Short mmCIF file of C-alpha atoms in Angstrom, two decimals:
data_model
loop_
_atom_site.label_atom_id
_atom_site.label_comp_id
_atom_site.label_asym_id
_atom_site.label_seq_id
_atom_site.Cartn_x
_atom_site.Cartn_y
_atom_site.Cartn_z
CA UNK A 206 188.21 428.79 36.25
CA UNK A 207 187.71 427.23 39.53
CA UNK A 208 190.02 425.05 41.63
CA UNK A 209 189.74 423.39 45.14
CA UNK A 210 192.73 422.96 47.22
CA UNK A 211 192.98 419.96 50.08
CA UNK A 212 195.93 420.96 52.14
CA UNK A 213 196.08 418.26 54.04
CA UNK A 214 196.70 414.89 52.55
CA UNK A 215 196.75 412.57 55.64
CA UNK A 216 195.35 413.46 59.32
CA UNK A 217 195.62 410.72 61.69
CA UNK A 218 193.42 411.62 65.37
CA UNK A 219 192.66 409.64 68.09
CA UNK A 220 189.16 407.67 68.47
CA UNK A 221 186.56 409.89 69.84
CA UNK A 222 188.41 413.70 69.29
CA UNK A 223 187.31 416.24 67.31
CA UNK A 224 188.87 416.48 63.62
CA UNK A 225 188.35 419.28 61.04
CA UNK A 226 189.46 418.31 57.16
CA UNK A 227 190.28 422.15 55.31
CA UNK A 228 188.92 422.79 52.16
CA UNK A 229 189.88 426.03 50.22
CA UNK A 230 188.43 426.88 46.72
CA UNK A 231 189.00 429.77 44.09
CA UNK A 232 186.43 430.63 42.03
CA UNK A 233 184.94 433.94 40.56
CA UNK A 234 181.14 432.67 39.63
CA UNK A 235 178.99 431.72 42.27
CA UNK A 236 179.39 428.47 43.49
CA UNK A 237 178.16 424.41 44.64
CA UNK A 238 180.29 422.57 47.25
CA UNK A 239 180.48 419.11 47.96
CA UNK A 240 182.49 416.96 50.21
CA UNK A 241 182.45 412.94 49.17
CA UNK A 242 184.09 409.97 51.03
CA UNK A 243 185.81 406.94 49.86
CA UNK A 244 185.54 404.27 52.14
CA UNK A 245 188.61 401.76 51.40
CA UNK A 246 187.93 399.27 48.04
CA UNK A 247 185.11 401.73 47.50
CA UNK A 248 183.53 404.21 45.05
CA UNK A 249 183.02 407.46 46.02
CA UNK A 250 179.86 408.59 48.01
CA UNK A 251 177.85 411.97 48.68
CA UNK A 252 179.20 412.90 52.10
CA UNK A 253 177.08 416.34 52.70
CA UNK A 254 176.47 419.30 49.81
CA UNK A 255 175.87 422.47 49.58
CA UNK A 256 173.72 424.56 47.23
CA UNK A 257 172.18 427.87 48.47
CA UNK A 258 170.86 428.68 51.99
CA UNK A 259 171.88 427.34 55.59
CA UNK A 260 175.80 427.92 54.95
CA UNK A 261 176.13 425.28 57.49
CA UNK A 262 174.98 421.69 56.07
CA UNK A 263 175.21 418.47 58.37
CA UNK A 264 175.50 414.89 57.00
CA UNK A 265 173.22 411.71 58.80
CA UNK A 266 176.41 410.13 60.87
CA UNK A 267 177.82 413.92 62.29
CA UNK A 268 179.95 415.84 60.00
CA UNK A 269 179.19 419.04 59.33
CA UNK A 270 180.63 421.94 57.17
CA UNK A 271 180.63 425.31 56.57
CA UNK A 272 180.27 427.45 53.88
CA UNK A 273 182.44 430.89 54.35
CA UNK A 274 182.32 432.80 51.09
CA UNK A 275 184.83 435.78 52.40
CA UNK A 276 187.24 432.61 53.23
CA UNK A 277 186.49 430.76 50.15
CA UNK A 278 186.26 427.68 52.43
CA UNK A 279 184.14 424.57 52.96
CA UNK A 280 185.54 422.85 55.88
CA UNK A 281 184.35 419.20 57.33
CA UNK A 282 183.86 419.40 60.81
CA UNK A 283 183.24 416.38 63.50
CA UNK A 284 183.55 416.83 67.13
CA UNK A 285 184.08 413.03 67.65
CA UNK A 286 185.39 410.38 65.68
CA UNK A 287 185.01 406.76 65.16
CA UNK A 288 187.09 404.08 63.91
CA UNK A 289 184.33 403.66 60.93
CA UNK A 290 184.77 407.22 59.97
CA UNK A 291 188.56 406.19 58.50
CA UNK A 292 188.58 407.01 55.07
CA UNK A 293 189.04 409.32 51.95
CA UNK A 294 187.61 412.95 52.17
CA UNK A 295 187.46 414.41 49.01
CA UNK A 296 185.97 418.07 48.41
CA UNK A 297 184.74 419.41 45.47
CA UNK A 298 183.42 422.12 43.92
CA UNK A 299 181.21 423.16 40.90
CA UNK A 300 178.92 426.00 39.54
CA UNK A 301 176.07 426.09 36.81
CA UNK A 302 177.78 428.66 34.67
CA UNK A 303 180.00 425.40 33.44
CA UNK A 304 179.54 421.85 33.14
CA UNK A 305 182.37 420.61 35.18
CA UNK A 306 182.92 419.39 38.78
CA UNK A 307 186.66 420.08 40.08
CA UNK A 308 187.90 417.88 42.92
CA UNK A 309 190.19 418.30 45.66
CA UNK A 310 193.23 416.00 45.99
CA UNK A 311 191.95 413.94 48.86
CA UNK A 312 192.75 413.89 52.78
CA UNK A 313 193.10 410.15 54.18
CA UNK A 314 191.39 410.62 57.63
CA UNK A 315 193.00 407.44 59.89
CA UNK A 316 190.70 406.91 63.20
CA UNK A 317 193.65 405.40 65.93
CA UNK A 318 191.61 403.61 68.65
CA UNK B 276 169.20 403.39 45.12
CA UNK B 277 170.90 404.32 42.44
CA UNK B 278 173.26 401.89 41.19
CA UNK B 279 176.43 402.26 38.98
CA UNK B 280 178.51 399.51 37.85
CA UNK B 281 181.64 398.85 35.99
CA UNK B 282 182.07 395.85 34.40
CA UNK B 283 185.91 394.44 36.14
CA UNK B 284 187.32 395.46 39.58
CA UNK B 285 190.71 394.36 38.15
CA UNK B 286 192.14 394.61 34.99
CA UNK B 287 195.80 393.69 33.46
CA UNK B 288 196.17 394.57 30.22
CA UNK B 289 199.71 395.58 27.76
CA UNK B 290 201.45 398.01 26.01
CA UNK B 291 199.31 398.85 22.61
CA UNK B 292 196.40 396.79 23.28
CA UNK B 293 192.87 398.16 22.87
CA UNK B 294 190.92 398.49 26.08
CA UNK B 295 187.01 399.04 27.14
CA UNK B 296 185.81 400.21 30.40
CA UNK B 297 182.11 399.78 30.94
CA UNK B 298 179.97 401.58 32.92
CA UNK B 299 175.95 401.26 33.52
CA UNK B 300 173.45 402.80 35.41
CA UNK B 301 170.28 401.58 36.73
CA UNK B 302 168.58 405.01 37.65
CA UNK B 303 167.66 406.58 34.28
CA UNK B 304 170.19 409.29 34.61
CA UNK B 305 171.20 411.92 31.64
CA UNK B 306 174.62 412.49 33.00
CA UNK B 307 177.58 410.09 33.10
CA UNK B 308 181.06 410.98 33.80
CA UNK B 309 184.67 409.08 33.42
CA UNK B 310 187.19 409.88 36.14
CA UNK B 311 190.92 408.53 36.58
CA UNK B 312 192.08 408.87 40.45
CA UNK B 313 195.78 408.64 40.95
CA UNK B 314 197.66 409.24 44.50
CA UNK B 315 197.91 412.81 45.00
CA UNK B 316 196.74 413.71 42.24
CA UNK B 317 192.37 413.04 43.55
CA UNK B 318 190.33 412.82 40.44
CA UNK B 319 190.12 413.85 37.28
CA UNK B 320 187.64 414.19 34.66
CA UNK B 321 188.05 412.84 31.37
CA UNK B 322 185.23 413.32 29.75
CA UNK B 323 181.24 413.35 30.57
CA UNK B 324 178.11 412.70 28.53
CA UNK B 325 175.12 414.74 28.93
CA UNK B 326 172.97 413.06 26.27
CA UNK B 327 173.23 409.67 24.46
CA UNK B 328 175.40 410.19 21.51
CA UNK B 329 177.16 413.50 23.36
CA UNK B 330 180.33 414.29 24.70
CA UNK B 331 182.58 416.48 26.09
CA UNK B 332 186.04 416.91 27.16
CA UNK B 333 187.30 416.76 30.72
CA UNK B 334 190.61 417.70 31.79
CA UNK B 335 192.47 414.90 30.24
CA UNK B 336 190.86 413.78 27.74
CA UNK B 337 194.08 412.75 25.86
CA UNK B 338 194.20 409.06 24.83
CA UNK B 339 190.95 408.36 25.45
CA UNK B 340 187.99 408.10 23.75
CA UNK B 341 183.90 407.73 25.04
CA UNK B 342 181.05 406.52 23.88
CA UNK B 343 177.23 406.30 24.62
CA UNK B 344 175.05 404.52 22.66
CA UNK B 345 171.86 403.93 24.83
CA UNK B 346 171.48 406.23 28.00
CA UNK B 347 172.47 403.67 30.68
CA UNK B 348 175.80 402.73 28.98
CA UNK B 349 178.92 404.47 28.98
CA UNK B 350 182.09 403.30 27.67
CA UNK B 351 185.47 404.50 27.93
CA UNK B 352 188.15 403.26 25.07
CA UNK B 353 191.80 403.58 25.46
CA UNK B 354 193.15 403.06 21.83
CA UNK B 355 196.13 402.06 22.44
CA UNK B 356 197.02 401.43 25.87
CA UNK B 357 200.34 402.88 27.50
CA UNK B 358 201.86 402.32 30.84
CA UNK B 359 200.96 405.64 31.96
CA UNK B 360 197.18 404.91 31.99
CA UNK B 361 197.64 402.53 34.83
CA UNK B 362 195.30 403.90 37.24
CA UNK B 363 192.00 403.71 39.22
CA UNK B 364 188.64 404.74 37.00
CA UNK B 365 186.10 405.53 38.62
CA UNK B 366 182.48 406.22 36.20
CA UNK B 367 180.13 408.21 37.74
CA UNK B 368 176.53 409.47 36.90
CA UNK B 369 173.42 412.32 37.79
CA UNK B 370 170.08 413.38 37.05
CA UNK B 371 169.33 416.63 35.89
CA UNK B 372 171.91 419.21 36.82
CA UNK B 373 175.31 418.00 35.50
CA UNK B 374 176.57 420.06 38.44
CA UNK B 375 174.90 418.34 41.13
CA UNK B 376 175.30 415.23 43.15
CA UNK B 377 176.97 412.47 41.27
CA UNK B 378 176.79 408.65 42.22
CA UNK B 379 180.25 406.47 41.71
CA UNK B 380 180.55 402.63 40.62
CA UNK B 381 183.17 401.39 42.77
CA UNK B 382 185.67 401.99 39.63
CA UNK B 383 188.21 399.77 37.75
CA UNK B 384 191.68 398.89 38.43
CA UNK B 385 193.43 399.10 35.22
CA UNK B 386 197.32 398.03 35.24
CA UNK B 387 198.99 398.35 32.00
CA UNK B 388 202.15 396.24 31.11
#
């Protein structure tokens, strides 16, 4: 069975520092990692993924994460923040030995100018 | 771009009543999936469809019911509605891989009285 633990449900940072959202997961097949952001009154979008190869995977507007398979983690990385990037982070994690994605419970991300 | 839509933002509905979520998507996708997203709790998967006229089981699949009748449409039926189905559903869909990326509508709020 897999799982994917978000241990922090709200981090608040100031407007241009660096933030880093944690993202642990337990699973014994190999595995596909996602992180997804909710913007507010908004569905969920494809933030960055990963799948096999570069363990380090950047999205267009600056995030990045990295895949650490002795720490079973998947952390979102962003050396500065904007006011825009205020939202839902939600990780998530899946494998092709099942048909199931498992997601994270969230971590609200508040920008403070 | 893919598009997925639901057919209410808003819904109020009471105790017992028969309720239908729709969900369509413009992209010709084989995989479409019914989440509910609750505080705390991120999202869960109630059931997905890989195929028109198939099914399976999410994690709570308990008072609901699915269906998928032509490839683009997937519906979501709570019987008999019950104040503890108040919640956020969000439908979501992919090509190929159930496991990989999926693409959210921007989900239903569903408030039962």
């Amino acid at each position: 069975a897999q799982s994917v633990t978000q241990l922090d449900s709200q981090v608040p940072v100031f407007e241009e520092a660096p933030v880093e959202l944690r993202c642990n997961y337990s699973s014994s097949v190999s595995v596909y990692l996602f992180w997804y952001v909710q913007y507010p009154n908004q569905g969920l979008q494809l933030l960055l993924k990963y799948l096999s190869g570069s363990t380090l995977v950047e999205s267009i507007n600056g995030f990045e994460a990295e895949f650490n398979k002795s720490q079973t983690s998947f952390h979102l990385r962003k050396p500065s923040v904007h006011i825009s990037d205020t939202a839902e982070y939600f990780c998530a994690v899946s494998s092709n030995t099942g048909n199931q994605f498992y997601f994270g419970t969230g971590t609200s991300l508040t920008v403070i100018p | 771009d893919v598009k997925v839509t639901q057919s209410s933002r808003y819904l109020v509905k009471r105790t017992g009543e028969k309720v239908f979520l729709e969900c369509v998507q413009d992209m010709d996708h084989e995989n479409m999936f019914w989440y509910r997203q609750d505080p705390g709790l991120g999202l869960r998967l109630i059931y997905f469809s890989y195929d028109v006229k198939m099914k399976e089981k999410g994690d709570i699949p308990e008072g609901y019911s699915v269906s998928r009748e032509k490839k683009e449409r997937f519906s979501l039926i709570l019987e008999s509605a019950s104040t503890n189905q108040t919640s956020m559903y969000l439908c979501a869909s992919s090509i190929g891989q159930v496991w990989d990326t999926q693409y959210f509508g921007p989900g239903t709020r569903l408030t039962v009285l």
